[in-house]
């Protein structure tokens, strides 16, 4: 699934079904190739998890003059080892975020990798925050630390490390705002028909409906009203309205009600 990040609205651009016997990355190449033809001016960079740190995607992005940003993990052991060795010592930047999280940034260019023909930039972050949790009936505040590495073709003079890290974390919005939310409230995890074409058409229609309702909720509703109604609450009201109109129309056709105005 291709999801446009960095916007208040959860906009899905396109999807690609994984065919029997193939992996996710094969379907992703087909999806990306179609995106680069249809939506070439919609985005400047492609982002994914560690699985997308591979040569074919780097080459496809380079061919269309797009950047690639991917999480760097153990599936690229040589590059990760080099990054850990180089990006040590004192950080280049330390920021105290509004949520109380302290983030330290390391940023270097000119890394080499077999996954990409061109030199890469690697950004490392160390994030420290406090987490309150209940243990044995008592509330305990603990300090937590996480380390992240991102590899990208985006140069330093185009995007600073803080924005690289923000964009890197935005990939979770695909999981949280699309898969989790739509699976829990919009029926995405239910198969209403087992014909492949019907499955694809249902998902596409579902995303169209979700985008339209999200646009109405975000752009048409006043702030005080939007604060009292969640997106799913608005969708439920629309559904109830459709059901009521359908019932009234059915009663009118059977002669049990006045014709609609």
Short mmCIF file of C-alpha atoms in Angstrom, two decimals:
data_model
loop_
_atom_site.label_atom_id
_atom_site.label_comp_id
_atom_site.label_asym_id
_atom_site.label_seq_id
_atom_site.Cartn_x
_atom_site.Cartn_y
_atom_site.Cartn_z
CA UNK A 1 0.00 0.00 0.00
CA UNK A 2 1.25 3.47 -0.90
CA UNK A 3 0.24 6.10 1.63
CA UNK A 4 1.01 9.82 1.34
CA UNK A 5 2.64 10.86 4.64
CA UNK A 6 3.14 14.29 6.15
CA UNK A 7 -0.48 15.38 5.78
CA UNK A 8 -3.39 15.59 8.20
CA UNK A 9 -5.54 13.47 5.88
CA UNK A 10 -4.71 9.74 5.56
CA UNK A 11 -4.47 9.54 1.77
CA UNK A 12 -3.90 6.14 0.12
CA UNK A 13 -2.56 6.54 -3.41
CA UNK A 14 -2.66 2.95 -4.63
CA UNK A 15 -2.48 -0.69 -3.57
CA UNK A 16 -1.01 -3.84 -5.10
CA UNK A 17 -2.09 -7.38 -4.28
CA UNK A 18 0.63 -9.92 -3.39
CA UNK A 19 0.30 -12.84 -5.78
CA UNK A 20 0.63 -16.48 -4.72
CA UNK A 21 4.23 -17.56 -4.24
CA UNK A 22 5.79 -14.10 -4.22
CA UNK A 23 7.01 -11.81 -1.46
CA UNK A 24 6.01 -8.32 -0.43
CA UNK A 25 8.95 -6.63 -2.11
CA UNK A 26 8.01 -8.01 -5.56
CA UNK A 27 4.53 -6.54 -5.28
CA UNK A 28 6.06 -3.30 -3.97
CA UNK A 29 8.17 -2.95 -7.12
CA UNK A 30 5.07 -3.22 -9.30
CA UNK A 31 3.25 -0.72 -7.11
CA UNK A 32 6.13 1.75 -7.12
CA UNK A 33 6.53 1.48 -10.88
CA UNK A 34 2.86 2.36 -11.35
CA UNK A 35 3.07 5.20 -8.83
CA UNK A 36 6.05 6.74 -10.58
CA UNK A 37 4.07 6.82 -13.81
CA UNK A 38 0.72 8.05 -12.44
CA UNK A 39 1.71 10.26 -9.51
CA UNK A 40 5.23 11.35 -10.41
CA UNK A 41 4.69 14.94 -9.18
CA UNK A 42 2.92 13.93 -5.94
CA UNK A 43 6.05 13.04 -3.98
CA UNK A 44 9.83 13.50 -3.92
CA UNK A 45 10.88 10.45 -1.91
CA UNK A 46 9.81 6.88 -1.23
CA UNK A 47 9.92 5.48 2.30
CA UNK A 48 9.69 1.95 3.65
CA UNK A 49 10.91 -0.38 6.35
CA UNK A 50 14.17 -2.35 6.26
CA UNK A 51 12.81 -4.73 3.62
CA UNK A 52 12.83 -1.91 1.06
CA UNK A 53 16.56 -1.29 1.42
CA UNK A 54 17.42 -3.21 -1.76
CA UNK A 55 19.15 -2.49 -5.07
CA UNK A 56 16.16 -2.82 -7.42
CA UNK A 57 14.17 -0.17 -5.57
CA UNK A 58 17.18 2.14 -5.33
CA UNK A 59 17.68 1.85 -9.06
CA UNK A 60 13.99 2.40 -9.82
CA UNK A 61 13.94 5.55 -7.69
CA UNK A 62 17.20 6.81 -9.20
CA UNK A 63 15.82 6.30 -12.71
CA UNK A 64 12.82 8.52 -11.91
CA UNK A 65 14.89 11.06 -9.93
CA UNK A 66 13.28 10.16 -6.61
CA UNK A 67 14.97 9.65 -3.25
CA UNK A 68 14.63 6.55 -1.08
CA UNK A 69 14.48 6.49 2.71
CA UNK A 70 14.49 3.17 4.58
CA UNK A 71 15.16 1.85 8.04
CA UNK A 72 18.58 0.29 8.42
CA UNK A 73 18.58 -3.04 10.29
CA UNK A 74 20.35 -6.39 10.45
CA UNK A 75 19.39 -7.32 6.90
CA UNK A 76 22.22 -4.96 5.82
CA UNK A 77 24.87 -6.06 8.35
CA UNK A 78 27.93 -4.50 6.67
CA UNK A 79 26.39 -1.04 6.28
CA UNK A 80 24.86 -1.17 9.75
CA UNK A 81 28.22 -2.12 11.28
CA UNK A 82 29.93 0.76 9.45
CA UNK A 83 27.23 3.17 10.58
CA UNK A 84 27.51 2.09 14.21
CA UNK A 85 31.28 2.52 14.10
CA UNK A 86 31.23 5.93 12.42
CA UNK A 87 28.16 7.39 14.12
CA UNK A 88 29.50 7.12 17.65
CA UNK A 89 30.85 9.66 20.11
CA UNK A 90 29.26 13.07 20.53
CA UNK A 91 26.09 13.78 18.53
CA UNK A 92 25.82 16.48 15.90
CA UNK A 93 22.56 17.80 17.35
CA UNK A 94 20.55 17.41 20.58
CA UNK A 95 16.90 18.46 20.74
CA UNK A 96 14.38 18.55 23.58
CA UNK A 97 10.99 17.92 22.03
CA UNK A 98 7.70 19.35 23.33
CA UNK A 99 6.59 15.93 24.57
CA UNK A 100 9.61 15.76 26.89
CA UNK A 101 11.54 13.36 24.68
CA UNK A 102 15.26 14.08 24.30
CA UNK A 103 16.66 13.15 20.88
CA UNK A 104 20.32 13.04 19.90
CA UNK A 105 21.17 13.07 16.18
CA UNK A 106 24.18 11.79 14.22
CA UNK A 107 24.37 12.47 10.50
CA UNK A 108 27.01 11.39 7.95
CA UNK A 109 27.21 11.02 4.17
CA UNK A 110 29.36 9.00 1.76
CA UNK A 111 28.50 5.51 3.02
CA UNK A 112 28.74 2.67 0.52
CA UNK A 113 26.43 -0.30 0.24
CA UNK A 114 25.84 -3.16 -2.15
CA UNK A 115 22.16 -2.23 -2.17
CA UNK A 116 22.84 1.11 -3.86
CA UNK A 117 25.23 2.16 -6.60
CA UNK A 118 25.50 5.71 -5.24
CA UNK A 119 26.86 6.89 -1.87
CA UNK A 120 24.33 6.91 0.93
CA UNK A 121 23.60 9.11 3.90
CA UNK A 122 22.93 7.51 7.28
CA UNK A 123 21.12 9.25 10.13
CA UNK A 124 21.16 7.82 13.64
CA UNK A 125 18.94 8.94 16.51
CA UNK A 126 18.96 8.08 20.19
CA UNK A 127 15.63 8.88 21.81
CA UNK A 128 15.22 9.05 25.59
CA UNK A 129 11.87 9.46 27.36
CA UNK A 130 10.07 8.50 30.55
CA UNK A 131 7.27 5.95 30.57
CA UNK A 132 4.72 5.50 33.37
CA UNK A 133 3.48 1.94 33.81
CA UNK A 134 1.69 -0.09 36.44
CA UNK A 135 3.70 -2.91 38.01
CA UNK A 136 2.36 -5.07 40.86
CA UNK A 137 -0.37 -2.56 41.59
CA UNK A 138 1.98 0.41 41.74
CA UNK A 139 2.74 3.16 39.22
CA UNK A 140 6.41 3.23 38.23
CA UNK A 141 8.14 5.81 36.02
CA UNK A 142 10.99 4.35 33.99
CA UNK A 143 13.42 5.86 31.53
CA UNK A 144 13.44 4.27 28.10
CA UNK A 145 15.91 4.56 25.22
CA UNK A 146 15.62 3.59 21.56
CA UNK A 147 18.18 3.81 18.76
CA UNK A 148 17.26 4.20 15.09
CA UNK A 149 19.30 4.13 11.89
CA UNK A 150 17.98 5.38 8.55
CA UNK A 151 19.69 5.10 5.18
CA UNK A 152 18.74 7.53 2.45
CA UNK A 153 19.79 9.21 -0.78
CA UNK A 154 18.43 12.57 0.45
CA UNK A 155 21.48 14.86 0.84
CA UNK A 156 22.16 16.95 3.93
CA UNK A 157 21.60 20.25 2.14
CA UNK A 158 18.06 19.19 1.19
CA UNK A 159 16.73 17.89 4.51
CA UNK A 160 18.21 18.19 8.02
CA UNK A 161 18.52 15.11 10.26
CA UNK A 162 15.58 16.10 12.45
CA UNK A 163 13.21 16.00 9.47
CA UNK A 164 14.74 12.72 8.28
CA UNK A 165 13.91 11.19 11.66
CA UNK A 166 10.40 12.64 11.61
CA UNK A 167 9.78 11.25 8.13
CA UNK A 168 11.26 7.92 9.19
CA UNK A 169 8.79 7.60 12.06
CA UNK A 170 5.91 8.65 9.78
CA UNK A 171 5.99 5.21 8.16
CA UNK A 172 4.17 3.98 11.27
CA UNK A 173 1.20 6.11 10.23
CA UNK A 174 0.55 3.54 7.49
CA UNK A 175 0.22 0.85 10.16
CA UNK A 176 -1.69 2.93 12.69
CA UNK A 177 -3.88 5.25 10.59
CA UNK A 178 -4.64 2.78 7.80
CA UNK A 179 -4.32 -0.89 8.74
CA UNK A 180 -5.20 -0.70 12.44
CA UNK A 181 -7.89 1.97 12.21
CA UNK A 182 -9.58 0.62 9.08
CA UNK A 183 -9.31 -2.97 10.29
CA UNK A 184 -10.96 -2.07 13.61
CA UNK A 185 -13.67 0.31 12.34
CA UNK A 186 -14.04 0.00 8.57
CA UNK A 187 -14.07 -3.74 7.87
CA UNK A 188 -10.71 -3.86 6.07
CA UNK A 189 -9.78 -7.15 7.75
CA UNK A 190 -12.99 -8.89 6.61
CA UNK A 191 -13.26 -10.69 3.28
CA UNK A 192 -16.78 -10.05 1.96
CA UNK A 193 -16.18 -11.97 -1.29
CA UNK A 194 -13.54 -14.48 -2.34
CA UNK A 195 -13.21 -13.54 -6.00
CA UNK A 196 -9.85 -11.73 -6.46
CA UNK A 197 -11.38 -8.93 -8.54
CA UNK A 198 -14.15 -8.41 -5.98
CA UNK A 199 -11.65 -8.27 -3.12
CA UNK A 200 -9.59 -5.62 -4.89
CA UNK A 201 -12.65 -3.57 -5.88
CA UNK A 202 -14.02 -3.64 -2.33
CA UNK A 203 -10.73 -2.39 -0.88
CA UNK A 204 -10.47 0.41 -3.46
CA UNK A 205 -14.09 1.53 -2.85
CA UNK A 206 -13.44 1.39 0.90
CA UNK A 207 -10.43 3.70 0.57
CA UNK A 208 -12.43 6.12 -1.59
CA UNK A 209 -15.18 6.24 1.06
CA UNK A 210 -12.63 6.64 3.85
CA UNK A 211 -10.89 9.52 2.06
CA UNK A 212 -14.17 11.34 1.32
CA UNK A 213 -15.37 11.05 4.92
CA UNK A 214 -11.94 12.14 6.20
CA UNK A 215 -12.03 15.19 3.91
CA UNK A 216 -15.50 16.12 5.20
CA UNK A 217 -14.43 15.62 8.81
CA UNK A 218 -11.21 17.61 8.47
CA UNK A 219 -12.17 20.36 6.03
CA UNK A 220 -15.93 20.92 6.35
CA UNK A 221 -16.64 20.56 10.07
CA UNK A 222 -15.98 23.46 12.43
CA UNK A 223 -13.36 22.92 15.13
CA UNK A 224 -15.81 22.80 18.08
CA UNK A 225 -17.97 20.19 16.33
CA UNK A 226 -15.03 18.16 15.09
CA UNK A 227 -13.70 18.01 18.63
CA UNK A 228 -16.90 16.22 19.73
CA UNK A 229 -17.16 13.80 16.81
CA UNK A 230 -14.44 11.37 15.76
CA UNK A 231 -14.04 10.28 12.16
CA UNK A 232 -15.75 6.95 12.80
CA UNK A 233 -18.63 8.74 14.59
CA UNK A 234 -19.21 10.88 11.49
CA UNK A 235 -19.06 7.79 9.26
CA UNK A 236 -21.61 6.08 11.52
CA UNK A 237 -23.99 9.04 11.26
CA UNK A 238 -23.69 9.00 7.46
CA UNK A 239 -24.39 5.26 7.43
CA UNK A 240 -27.47 5.69 9.67
CA UNK A 241 -28.71 8.44 7.37
CA UNK A 242 -28.34 6.20 4.31
CA UNK A 243 -30.19 3.38 6.08
CA UNK A 244 -33.01 5.74 7.11
CA UNK A 245 -33.37 7.09 3.57
CA UNK A 246 -33.35 3.58 2.15
CA UNK A 247 -36.06 2.46 4.58
CA UNK A 248 -38.22 5.49 3.79
CA UNK A 249 -37.79 4.97 0.05
CA UNK A 250 -38.72 1.31 0.41
CA UNK A 251 -41.83 2.18 2.42
CA UNK A 252 -42.85 4.78 -0.16
CA UNK A 253 -42.52 2.29 -3.00
CA UNK A 254 -44.74 -0.13 -1.12
CA UNK A 255 -47.33 2.61 -0.52
CA UNK A 256 -46.84 2.77 3.26
CA UNK A 257 -45.40 6.28 3.37
CA UNK A 258 -45.66 9.65 1.67
CA UNK A 259 -43.39 10.21 -1.36
CA UNK A 260 -40.04 11.85 -0.56
CA UNK A 261 -39.95 15.65 -1.05
#
